[in-house]
CSV table of C-alpha atoms and ligand atoms in Angstrom, one decimal:
chain,number,residue,atom,x,y,z
A,814,MET,CA,-0.8,-10.4,22.8
A,815,SER,CA,-1.2,-7.1,21.1
A,816,VAL,CA,1.6,-6.0,18.7
A,817,PHE,CA,0.2,-2.7,17.5
A,818,PRO,CA,-0.8,0.4,19.4
A,819,GLN,CA,-4.5,0.4,20.3
A,820,LEU,CA,-7.1,2.9,19.1
A,821,ILE,CA,-10.3,2.6,21.3
A,822,LEU,CA,-13.6,3.6,19.9
A,823,LYS,CA,-16.3,5.4,21.9
A,824,PRO,CA,-19.2,3.2,23.3
A,825,LYS,CA,-21.6,2.3,20.5
A,826,LYS,CA,-19.3,3.7,17.8
A,827,GLU,CA,-18.4,0.3,16.6
A,828,ARG,CA,-21.6,0.2,14.7
A,829,ALA,CA,-20.0,1.8,11.6
A,830,PHE,CA,-17.4,-0.9,12.1
A,831,VAL,CA,-20.0,-3.6,11.8
A,832,HIS,CA,-20.8,-2.1,8.5
A,833,ARG,CA,-17.2,-2.4,7.5
A,834,HIS,CA,-16.8,1.2,6.4
A,835,PRO,CA,-13.0,1.7,6.2
A,836,TRP,CA,-12.8,5.2,7.5
A,837,ILE,CA,-12.8,6.0,11.2
A,838,PHE,CA,-13.6,9.7,11.9
A,839,SER,CA,-12.0,11.5,14.8
A,840,GLY,CA,-15.3,11.9,16.6
A,841,ALA,CA,-15.7,8.2,17.0
A,842,VAL,CA,-12.5,7.8,19.0
A,843,GLU,CA,-12.3,7.6,22.8
A,844,VAL,CA,-8.6,6.9,23.2
A,845,LEU,CA,-6.0,7.7,20.5
A,846,PRO,CA,-3.2,5.2,20.1
A,847,LYS,CA,0.3,6.1,21.2
A,848,ALA,CA,1.5,5.9,17.6
A,849,GLU,CA,3.1,8.0,14.8
A,850,ASN,CA,1.4,9.2,11.6
A,851,GLY,CA,1.2,6.2,9.3
A,852,ASP,CA,1.6,3.5,11.9
A,853,ILE,CA,-0.5,0.4,11.8
A,854,VAL,CA,-2.9,0.4,14.8
A,855,GLU,CA,-5.4,-2.1,16.3
A,856,VAL,CA,-8.9,-0.8,16.5
A,857,HIS,CA,-10.7,-1.8,19.7
A,858,SER,CA,-14.3,-1.5,20.8
A,859,ASN,CA,-15.0,0.3,24.0
A,860,ASP,CA,-15.6,-3.1,25.7
A,861,GLY,CA,-12.2,-4.3,24.7
A,862,ARG,CA,-12.8,-6.5,21.6
A,863,ILE,CA,-10.3,-6.2,18.7
A,864,LEU,CA,-12.2,-5.1,15.6
A,865,GLY,CA,-9.6,-4.6,12.9
A,866,PHE,CA,-6.4,-3.0,11.8
A,867,GLY,CA,-5.7,0.3,10.0
A,868,PHE,CA,-3.3,3.1,9.1
A,869,PHE,CA,-3.3,5.8,11.8
A,870,SER,CA,-3.5,9.4,10.5
A,871,PRO,CA,-3.6,11.8,13.5
A,872,TYR,CA,-3.7,15.0,11.4
A,873,SER,CA,-6.7,14.0,9.3
A,874,GLN,CA,-10.4,14.0,10.1
A,875,ILE,CA,-10.3,10.4,9.0
A,876,VAL,CA,-7.9,9.3,11.8
A,877,CYS,CA,-7.7,5.7,10.7
A,878,ARG,CA,-8.2,3.9,7.4
A,879,VAL,CA,-9.0,0.3,8.1
A,880,PHE,CA,-7.6,-2.5,5.8
A,881,GLU,CA,-8.7,-5.5,7.9
A,882,PHE,CA,-12.0,-6.3,9.4
A,883,ASP,CA,-11.4,-9.9,10.4
A,884,PRO,CA,-8.6,-9.5,12.8
A,885,GLU,CA,-9.1,-12.7,14.8
A,886,GLY,CA,-5.9,-14.8,14.7
A,887,ARG,CA,-4.4,-12.7,11.9
A,888,THR,CA,-0.8,-11.6,11.7
A,889,ILE,CA,-0.1,-8.5,9.7
A,890,ASP,CA,3.2,-9.5,8.1
A,891,THR,CA,4.7,-9.8,4.6
A,892,ASP,CA,2.6,-12.8,3.7
A,893,TYR,CA,-0.5,-11.0,4.7
A,894,TRP,CA,0.1,-8.2,2.1
A,895,LYS,CA,1.2,-10.7,-0.5
A,896,THR,CA,-2.0,-12.7,-0.1
A,897,LYS,CA,-4.1,-9.6,-0.5
A,898,ILE,CA,-2.3,-8.7,-3.7
A,899,GLN,CA,-2.6,-12.2,-5.1
A,900,ARG,CA,-6.4,-12.0,-4.4
A,901,ALA,CA,-6.6,-8.7,-6.2
A,902,MET,CA,-4.9,-10.3,-9.2
A,903,ALA,CA,-7.3,-13.3,-9.1
A,904,VAL,CA,-10.2,-10.9,-9.5
A,905,ARG,CA,-8.6,-9.3,-12.6
A,906,GLN,CA,-7.8,-12.8,-14.0
A,907,GLN,CA,-11.4,-13.7,-13.7
A,908,VAL,CA,-12.9,-10.6,-15.4
A,909,LEU,CA,-10.3,-9.3,-17.9
A,910,ASP,CA,-9.3,-10.8,-21.2
A,911,PHE,CA,-5.5,-10.4,-21.0
A,912,LYS,CA,-5.1,-11.4,-24.7
A,913,GLU,CA,-6.9,-8.1,-25.7
A,914,THR,CA,-6.0,-5.9,-22.7
A,915,ASP,CA,-2.6,-5.9,-20.9
A,916,CYS,CA,-3.1,-2.6,-19.0
A,917,TYR,CA,-5.4,-2.6,-16.0
A,918,ARG,CA,-5.6,-1.6,-12.3
A,919,LEU,CA,-4.3,-4.2,-10.0
A,920,LEU,CA,-4.9,-2.4,-6.7
A,921,HIS,CA,-7.7,0.0,-6.3
A,922,ALA,CA,-7.2,1.3,-2.8
A,923,GLU,CA,-10.3,0.7,-0.6
A,924,GLY,CA,-11.8,-1.2,-3.5
A,925,ASP,CA,-9.2,-3.9,-2.9
A,926,PHE,CA,-9.0,-3.4,0.9
A,927,CYS,CA,-5.7,-1.5,0.4
A,928,PRO,CA,-6.4,2.1,1.5
A,929,GLY,CA,-4.0,4.6,0.0
A,930,ILE,CA,-2.5,2.2,-2.5
A,931,ILE,CA,-3.0,2.3,-6.3
A,932,ALA,CA,-1.2,0.0,-8.6
A,933,ASP,CA,-1.7,0.0,-12.4
A,934,ALA,CA,-0.2,-2.7,-14.7
A,935,TYR,CA,1.1,-1.7,-18.1
A,936,GLY,CA,2.3,-4.9,-19.8
A,937,ASP,CA,5.1,-6.3,-17.6
A,938,SER,CA,5.5,-2.9,-15.7
A,939,LEU,CA,3.7,-2.0,-12.6
A,940,VAL,CA,3.2,1.7,-11.5
A,941,VAL,CA,2.5,2.4,-7.9
A,942,GLN,CA,1.0,5.5,-6.4
A,943,LEU,CA,0.9,5.8,-2.6
A,944,LEU,CA,-1.7,8.2,-1.2
A,945,ILE,CA,-1.5,7.9,2.6
A,946,LYS,CA,1.3,7.9,5.2
A,947,GLY,CA,2.3,4.4,6.3
A,948,THR,CA,1.9,2.8,2.9
A,949,GLU,CA,5.5,3.7,2.1
A,950,LYS,CA,6.7,1.2,4.6
A,951,LEU,CA,5.1,-1.5,2.4
A,952,ILE,CA,7.3,-0.6,-0.6
A,953,PRO,CA,9.6,-3.6,-0.3
A,954,VAL,CA,6.6,-6.0,0.2
A,955,LEU,CA,4.7,-4.5,-2.7
A,956,LYS,CA,7.7,-4.9,-4.9
A,957,ASP,CA,8.3,-8.5,-4.0
A,958,ALA,CA,4.6,-9.3,-4.4
A,959,PHE,CA,4.5,-7.7,-7.9
A,960,LEU,CA,7.7,-9.5,-9.0
A,961,SER,CA,6.3,-12.8,-7.8
A,962,LEU,CA,3.3,-12.2,-10.0
A,963,GLY,CA,5.6,-12.0,-13.0
A,964,PHE,CA,6.0,-8.2,-13.4
A,965,LYS,CA,9.5,-7.2,-14.4
A,966,HIS,CA,9.5,-3.4,-13.8
A,967,VAL,CA,8.1,-1.5,-10.8
A,968,TYR,CA,7.9,2.2,-10.9
A,969,LEU,CA,6.9,4.4,-8.0
A,970,LYS,CA,5.1,7.6,-9.0
A,971,THR,CA,6.8,9.9,-6.5
A,972,LYS,CA,5.2,13.1,-7.8
A,973,GLN,CA,1.8,12.2,-6.4
A,974,SER,CA,3.2,10.3,-3.5
A,975,SER,CA,5.7,13.0,-2.5
A,976,GLN,CA,3.8,14.3,0.6
A,977,ILE,CA,4.1,10.9,2.3
A,978,LEU,CA,7.5,10.2,1.0
A,979,GLU,CA,9.4,13.0,2.7
A,980,GLN,CA,11.8,10.6,4.3
A,981,VAL,CA,12.3,8.7,1.1
A,982,ASN,CA,14.9,9.8,-1.4
A,983,GLU,CA,13.0,11.7,-4.2
A,984,GLU,CA,15.2,9.9,-6.7
A,985,ILE,CA,13.7,6.6,-6.0
A,986,THR,CA,11.3,6.0,-8.8
A,987,TRP,CA,12.3,2.7,-10.3
A,988,LEU,CA,12.2,0.0,-7.7
A,989,THR,CA,13.7,-2.4,-10.3
A,990,GLU,CA,15.8,-2.0,-13.4
A,991,PRO,CA,14.4,1.0,-15.3
A,992,ARG,CA,12.9,0.5,-18.7
A,993,GLU,CA,12.6,2.7,-21.7
A,994,LEU,CA,9.5,4.9,-21.9
A,995,PRO,CA,6.9,5.1,-23.3
A,996,VAL,CA,5.7,1.5,-23.2
A,997,GLU,CA,3.3,0.2,-25.8
A,998,VAL,CA,0.3,-1.6,-24.3
A,999,LYS,CA,-3.0,-2.8,-25.7
A,1000,GLU,CA,-6.5,-2.2,-24.5
A,1001,ASN,CA,-9.4,-4.0,-26.1
A,1002,GLY,CA,-7.0,-4.7,-28.9
A,1003,VAL,CA,-6.1,-1.0,-29.5
A,1004,LYS,CA,-2.5,0.0,-29.2
A,1005,LEU,CA,-1.5,2.7,-26.8
A,1006,LEU,CA,1.7,4.4,-25.7
A,1007,VAL,CA,2.0,5.2,-22.0
A,1008,ASP,CA,4.7,7.2,-20.2
A,1009,PHE,CA,4.4,6.8,-16.5
A,1010,GLU,CA,7.2,9.2,-15.8
A,1011,LYS,CA,5.9,12.2,-17.7
A,1012,GLY,CA,2.2,11.3,-17.9
A,1013,GLN,CA,-0.6,12.3,-15.6
A,1014,LYS,CA,-1.7,9.9,-12.8
A,1015,THR,CA,0.0,6.6,-13.4
A,1016,GLY,CA,0.4,7.4,-17.1
A,1017,PHE,CA,-3.1,6.6,-18.5
A,1018,PHE,CA,-6.7,6.7,-17.5
A,1019,LEU,CA,-7.5,3.0,-17.3
A,1020,ASP,CA,-10.9,3.8,-15.8
A,1021,GLN,CA,-12.4,4.8,-19.1
A,1022,ARG,CA,-11.7,1.5,-20.9
A,1023,GLU,CA,-15.3,0.2,-21.2
A,1024,ASN,CA,-16.7,3.6,-22.0
A,1025,ARG,CA,-14.1,4.0,-24.8
A,1026,ARG,CA,-15.3,0.7,-26.2
A,1027,ILE,CA,-18.9,1.8,-26.0
A,1028,ALA,CA,-18.0,5.1,-27.8
A,1029,GLY,CA,-16.0,3.2,-30.4
A,1030,GLY,CA,-19.0,1.0,-31.1
A,1031,PHE,CA,-21.2,4.0,-32.2
A,1032,SER,CA,-18.6,5.8,-34.2
A,1033,GLU,CA,-18.9,4.4,-37.7
A,1034,GLY,CA,-19.2,7.2,-40.3
A,1035,LYS,CA,-19.5,9.8,-37.5
A,1036,ASN,CA,-17.7,13.1,-36.8
A,1037,VAL,CA,-16.4,12.8,-33.3
A,1038,LEU,CA,-15.2,15.5,-30.9
A,1039,ASN,CA,-13.1,14.2,-28.0
A,1040,THR,CA,-12.6,17.0,-25.5
A,1041,PHE,CA,-10.1,16.7,-22.6
A,1042,CYS,CA,-8.6,13.9,-24.7
A,1043,TYR,CA,-5.4,13.5,-22.8
A,1044,THR,CA,-3.4,10.9,-24.9
A,1045,GLY,CA,-6.4,10.2,-27.1
A,1046,GLY,CA,-7.9,7.0,-25.7
A,1047,PHE,CA,-11.4,7.8,-26.9
A,1048,SER,CA,-10.1,9.1,-30.2
A,1049,VAL,CA,-8.3,5.9,-31.1
A,1050,TYR,CA,-11.3,3.8,-30.3
A,1051,ALA,CA,-13.6,6.1,-32.4
A,1052,LEU,CA,-11.2,5.9,-35.3
A,1053,ALA,CA,-10.9,2.1,-34.9
A,1054,GLY,CA,-14.7,2.0,-34.9
A,1055,GLY,CA,-14.7,3.7,-38.4
A,1056,ALA,CA,-15.3,7.4,-37.5
A,1057,LYS,CA,-15.3,9.7,-40.5
A,1058,GLU,CA,-13.3,12.4,-38.7
A,1059,VAL,CA,-12.1,12.7,-35.1
A,1060,HIS,CA,-11.0,16.0,-33.4
A,1061,SER,CA,-9.1,15.7,-30.2
A,1062,VAL,CA,-8.6,18.7,-27.8
A,1063,ASP,CA,-6.5,19.1,-24.7
A,1064,SER,CA,-4.7,22.1,-23.1
A,1065,SER,CA,-1.6,20.0,-22.6
A,1066,GLN,CA,0.9,20.0,-25.5
A,1067,ALA,CA,2.6,16.9,-24.1
A,1068,ALA,CA,-0.8,15.1,-24.0
A,1069,ILE,CA,-1.6,16.1,-27.6
A,1070,THR,CA,1.8,15.0,-28.8
A,1071,MET,CA,1.2,11.5,-27.4
A,1072,CYS,CA,-2.4,11.5,-28.7
A,1073,ASP,CA,-1.0,12.1,-32.2
A,1074,GLU,CA,1.4,9.2,-31.7
A,1075,ASN,CA,-1.3,6.9,-30.5
A,1076,VAL,CA,-3.4,7.7,-33.5
A,1077,GLU,CA,-0.4,7.2,-35.8
A,1078,ILE,CA,0.7,3.8,-34.4
A,1079,ASN,CA,-2.8,2.5,-35.0
A,1080,GLY,CA,-2.7,3.9,-38.6
A,1081,PHE,CA,-5.5,6.4,-38.4
A,1082,SER,CA,-3.7,9.8,-38.9
A,1083,ASP,CA,-5.6,10.6,-42.1
A,1084,ARG,CA,-8.9,11.0,-40.3
A,1085,HIS,CA,-7.7,12.8,-37.2
A,1086,GLN,CA,-7.0,16.4,-36.2
A,1087,SER,CA,-5.7,17.5,-32.8
A,1088,TYR,CA,-5.8,20.9,-31.1
A,1089,VAL,CA,-3.9,22.3,-28.1
A,1090,ALA,CA,-6.7,24.5,-26.6
A,1091,ASP,CA,-8.9,25.1,-23.7
A,1092,CYS,CA,-11.9,22.9,-24.2
A,1093,PHE,CA,-14.4,25.6,-23.1
A,1094,ASP,CA,-13.0,28.0,-25.7
A,1095,PHE,CA,-12.9,25.3,-28.3
A,1096,LEU,CA,-16.5,24.4,-27.8
A,1097,LYS,CA,-17.6,28.0,-27.8
A,1098,GLN,CA,-16.4,28.5,-31.3
A,1099,ALA,CA,-17.1,25.0,-32.6
A,1100,PRO,CA,-19.7,24.6,-35.4
A,1101,ARG,CA,-23.3,23.6,-34.4
A,1102,ASP,CA,-24.0,21.0,-37.0
A,1103,PHE,CA,-20.8,19.1,-37.5
A,1104,TYR,CA,-20.3,16.7,-34.5
A,1105,ASP,CA,-22.4,13.6,-34.3
A,1106,ILE,CA,-20.6,12.5,-31.0
A,1107,ILE,CA,-19.1,14.7,-28.4
A,1108,ILE,CA,-17.1,13.3,-25.4
A,1109,LEU,CA,-16.8,15.5,-22.3
A,1110,ASP,CA,-14.3,13.9,-19.9
A,1111,PRO,CA,-12.9,16.8,-17.8
A,1112,PRO,CA,-10.5,16.4,-14.9
A,1113,ALA,CA,-12.1,16.3,-11.4
A,1114,PHE,CA,-13.5,19.8,-10.9
A,1115,ALA,CA,-14.2,19.1,-7.2
A,1116,LYS,CA,-10.9,17.9,-5.8
A,1117,ASN,CA,-12.4,18.2,-2.3
A,1118,ALA,CA,-15.8,18.7,-0.7
A,1119,ARG,CA,-15.4,22.5,-0.4
A,1120,LYS,CA,-15.1,22.8,-4.1
A,1121,VAL,CA,-18.4,21.1,-5.0
A,1122,GLU,CA,-20.2,24.4,-5.7
A,1123,ASN,CA,-17.6,25.7,-8.2
A,1124,ALA,CA,-17.4,22.2,-9.7
A,1125,THR,CA,-21.2,22.2,-10.2
A,1126,ARG,CA,-20.9,25.4,-12.2
A,1127,GLY,CA,-18.0,24.1,-14.2
A,1128,TYR,CA,-19.9,20.9,-15.1
A,1129,LYS,CA,-23.0,22.8,-16.0
A,1130,GLU,CA,-21.2,25.2,-18.3
A,1131,LEU,CA,-19.4,22.4,-20.0
A,1132,ASN,CA,-22.5,20.3,-20.6
A,1133,MET,CA,-24.4,23.3,-21.9
A,1134,LEU,CA,-21.6,23.9,-24.4
A,1135,GLY,CA,-21.8,20.3,-25.4
A,1136,PHE,CA,-25.6,20.4,-25.9
A,1137,LYS,CA,-25.3,23.6,-27.9
A,1138,ARG,CA,-22.7,22.0,-30.3
A,1139,ILE,CA,-24.1,18.5,-30.8
A,1140,LYS,CA,-25.9,17.8,-34.1
A,1141,PRO,CA,-29.6,16.9,-33.8
A,1142,GLY,CA,-29.8,13.2,-33.2
A,1143,GLY,CA,-26.2,13.2,-31.8
A,1144,LEU,CA,-24.7,11.5,-28.8
A,1145,VAL,CA,-23.0,13.2,-25.9
A,1146,LEU,CA,-20.9,11.1,-23.5
A,1147,THR,CA,-20.5,13.2,-20.4
A,1148,PHE,CA,-18.4,12.3,-17.3
A,1149,SER,CA,-17.4,13.4,-13.9
A,1150,CYS,CA,-14.6,11.7,-11.9
A,1151,SER,CA,-15.0,13.9,-8.8
A,1152,GLN,CA,-15.6,11.7,-5.8
A,1153,ASN,CA,-17.5,14.5,-4.1
A,1154,VAL,CA,-20.0,14.8,-6.9
A,1155,ASP,CA,-22.1,11.7,-6.7
A,1156,LYS,CA,-24.1,10.3,-9.6
A,1157,VAL,CA,-27.4,11.8,-8.4
A,1158,LEU,CA,-25.9,15.3,-8.2
A,1159,PHE,CA,-24.2,14.8,-11.5
A,1160,GLN,CA,-27.4,13.9,-13.2
A,1161,LYS,CA,-29.1,16.9,-11.7
A,1162,ILE,CA,-26.3,19.2,-13.1
A,1163,VAL,CA,-26.7,17.7,-16.5
A,1164,PHE,CA,-30.4,18.0,-16.3
A,1165,GLY,CA,-29.9,21.7,-15.5
A,1166,ALA,CA,-27.7,22.2,-18.5
A,1167,ALA,CA,-30.2,20.5,-20.8
A,1168,ALA,CA,-33.1,22.5,-19.5
A,1169,ASP,CA,-31.2,25.8,-19.9
A,1170,VAL,CA,-30.2,24.9,-23.5
A,1171,GLY,CA,-33.8,23.8,-24.1
A,1172,ARG,CA,-33.2,20.6,-26.1
A,1173,ASN,CA,-34.8,17.2,-25.6
A,1174,VAL,CA,-32.3,14.9,-24.1
A,1175,ARG,CA,-32.7,11.2,-23.4
A,1176,ILE,CA,-30.5,9.1,-21.1
A,1177,LEU,CA,-29.5,6.0,-23.0
A,1178,ALA,CA,-27.2,4.6,-20.4
A,1179,HIS,CA,-25.5,5.2,-17.1
A,1180,LEU,CA,-21.8,4.8,-17.4
A,1181,SER,CA,-19.3,3.9,-14.7
A,1182,GLN,CA,-15.8,2.5,-14.0
A,1183,PRO,CA,-14.7,-0.9,-15.2
A,1184,MET,CA,-14.4,-4.1,-13.2
A,1185,ASP,CA,-10.7,-3.6,-12.4
A,1186,HIS,CA,-11.8,-0.5,-10.4
A,1187,PRO,CA,-14.0,-2.4,-7.9
A,1188,VAL,CA,-16.1,-0.7,-5.4
A,1189,ASN,CA,-16.0,-2.0,-1.9
A,1190,ILE,CA,-19.8,-2.4,-1.1
A,1191,TYR,CA,-19.2,-0.9,2.4
A,1192,HIS,CA,-17.4,2.1,0.8
A,1193,PRO,CA,-19.7,3.5,-1.9
A,1194,GLU,CA,-17.4,6.6,-2.1
A,1195,GLY,CA,-15.1,4.3,-4.2
A,1196,GLU,CA,-17.5,4.6,-7.1
A,1197,TYR,CA,-16.0,7.9,-8.3
A,1198,LEU,CA,-16.4,7.8,-12.1
A,1199,LYS,CA,-19.9,8.5,-13.4
A,1200,GLY,CA,-21.1,9.2,-16.8
A,1201,LEU,CA,-24.2,9.5,-19.0
A,1202,LEU,CA,-24.7,8.5,-22.6
A,1203,LEU,CA,-27.2,11.0,-23.9
A,1204,TYR,CA,-29.2,11.3,-27.1
A,1205,VAL,CA,-29.8,14.9,-28.0
A,1206,GLU,CA,-32.7,15.8,-30.4
B,2699,SAH,N1,-10.4,11.3,-21.5
B,2699,SAH,C1,-9.1,11.1,-21.2
B,2699,SAH,C2,-8.7,11.5,-19.8
B,2699,SAH,C3,-9.0,12.9,-19.5
B,2699,SAH,S1,-8.0,13.6,-18.1
B,2699,SAH,C4,-8.7,9.6,-21.4
B,2699,SAH,O1,-9.6,8.8,-21.8
B,2699,SAH,O2,-7.6,9.2,-21.3
B,2699,SAH,C5,-8.3,15.3,-18.2
B,2699,SAH,C6,-7.5,16.0,-19.3
B,2699,SAH,O3,-8.0,17.3,-19.4
B,2699,SAH,C7,-6.0,16.2,-19.1
B,2699,SAH,O4,-5.3,15.6,-20.1
B,2699,SAH,C8,-5.8,17.7,-18.9
B,2699,SAH,O5,-4.6,18.1,-19.6
B,2699,SAH,C9,-7.0,18.2,-19.7
B,2699,SAH,N2,-7.5,19.6,-19.3
B,2699,SAH,C10,-7.7,20.0,-18.1
B,2699,SAH,N3,-8.3,21.3,-18.1
B,2699,SAH,C11,-8.5,21.5,-19.5
B,2699,SAH,C12,-9.1,22.6,-20.2
B,2699,SAH,N4,-9.6,23.6,-19.6
B,2699,SAH,N5,-9.1,22.5,-21.5
B,2699,SAH,C13,-8.5,21.5,-22.2
B,2699,SAH,N6,-8.0,20.4,-21.5
B,2699,SAH,C14,-7.9,20.5,-20.2
């Protein structure tokens, strides 16, 4: 017996389904379900077989985001979601060293078969971001599941979730007893302050953890420029790695204030300078023969597919500035977190920048997101962070 409204695919359109891609586009649908925005629906093939379950989204091109591809005999209830979250935790327990790192992504949307749900752990606090309609109905289940995993505080990031939370009281942010912010966490042994309330995203960019470690490993005796530094993650690692001098630049005063605090609590203030500035302007006037390492980690320039062309220009200009300012024999770590700029396109853009500046550039490594940001193999779009470690002659 069917408990959820049915979405019926056009004949032959279940092929994408066999490939377990979690997005159903409107063109593939023959019969829309009698359902509201955000309702869970059953996906059926044209010949009447049940194929999966997903969140219905009638106003989007992606009309359904599937979270279950093995529907046979499955009940979508509280236990179902709890099990999913426990499995996500089991992955992190296998690949992370919790003694050195107590901040990590527990739920990575499609990467953990939870479309529209992000959950980041900061010590014993969990910060949740909800990105699609329907997920808000899971708030009580999510909370219970997190508490049963041992988390003490659960915070709902309403700013980013507000579009889908119109029925929910805006005041609801703490789902448990609140706690004082910022919290102090550790990442690869480095201390960091995180404020989920005032900070960007869930408070910190956990996705750069491994790249920060790599950068720190090359920093001994070097002058390092960390552009788009936010709260100084790369800066603290570079200083911990023995950098001679580190300069951190961000346009946000709040970010720079916390960056200074992060440097301070790790005891490195004497080798660090911070600047509230536009990174493009800063790079334009920076000296040409001072920085041995430059980190370029801007925000997503292409927030959607229509913005790719502008984003391309932005990335190219930024990388040209980096190539002009890096000392001969220096390293540039350059990143893009735009989902709509894939790694092939990104490399082409960086190639264009190198060619225009006219310096020899070698790719030493391709960089990506860490293991707590898993990519569902059927949803390659989930690999959003790409970077290059470059040696510039
Ligand atoms: N590298 C950081 C994350 C960067 S997020 C980390 O490891 O944590 C992007 C940052 O760029 C944000 O802090 C934002 O305030 C800043 N930003 C955006 N546009 C900027 C600009 N034009 N100049 C300087 N900073 C900018």
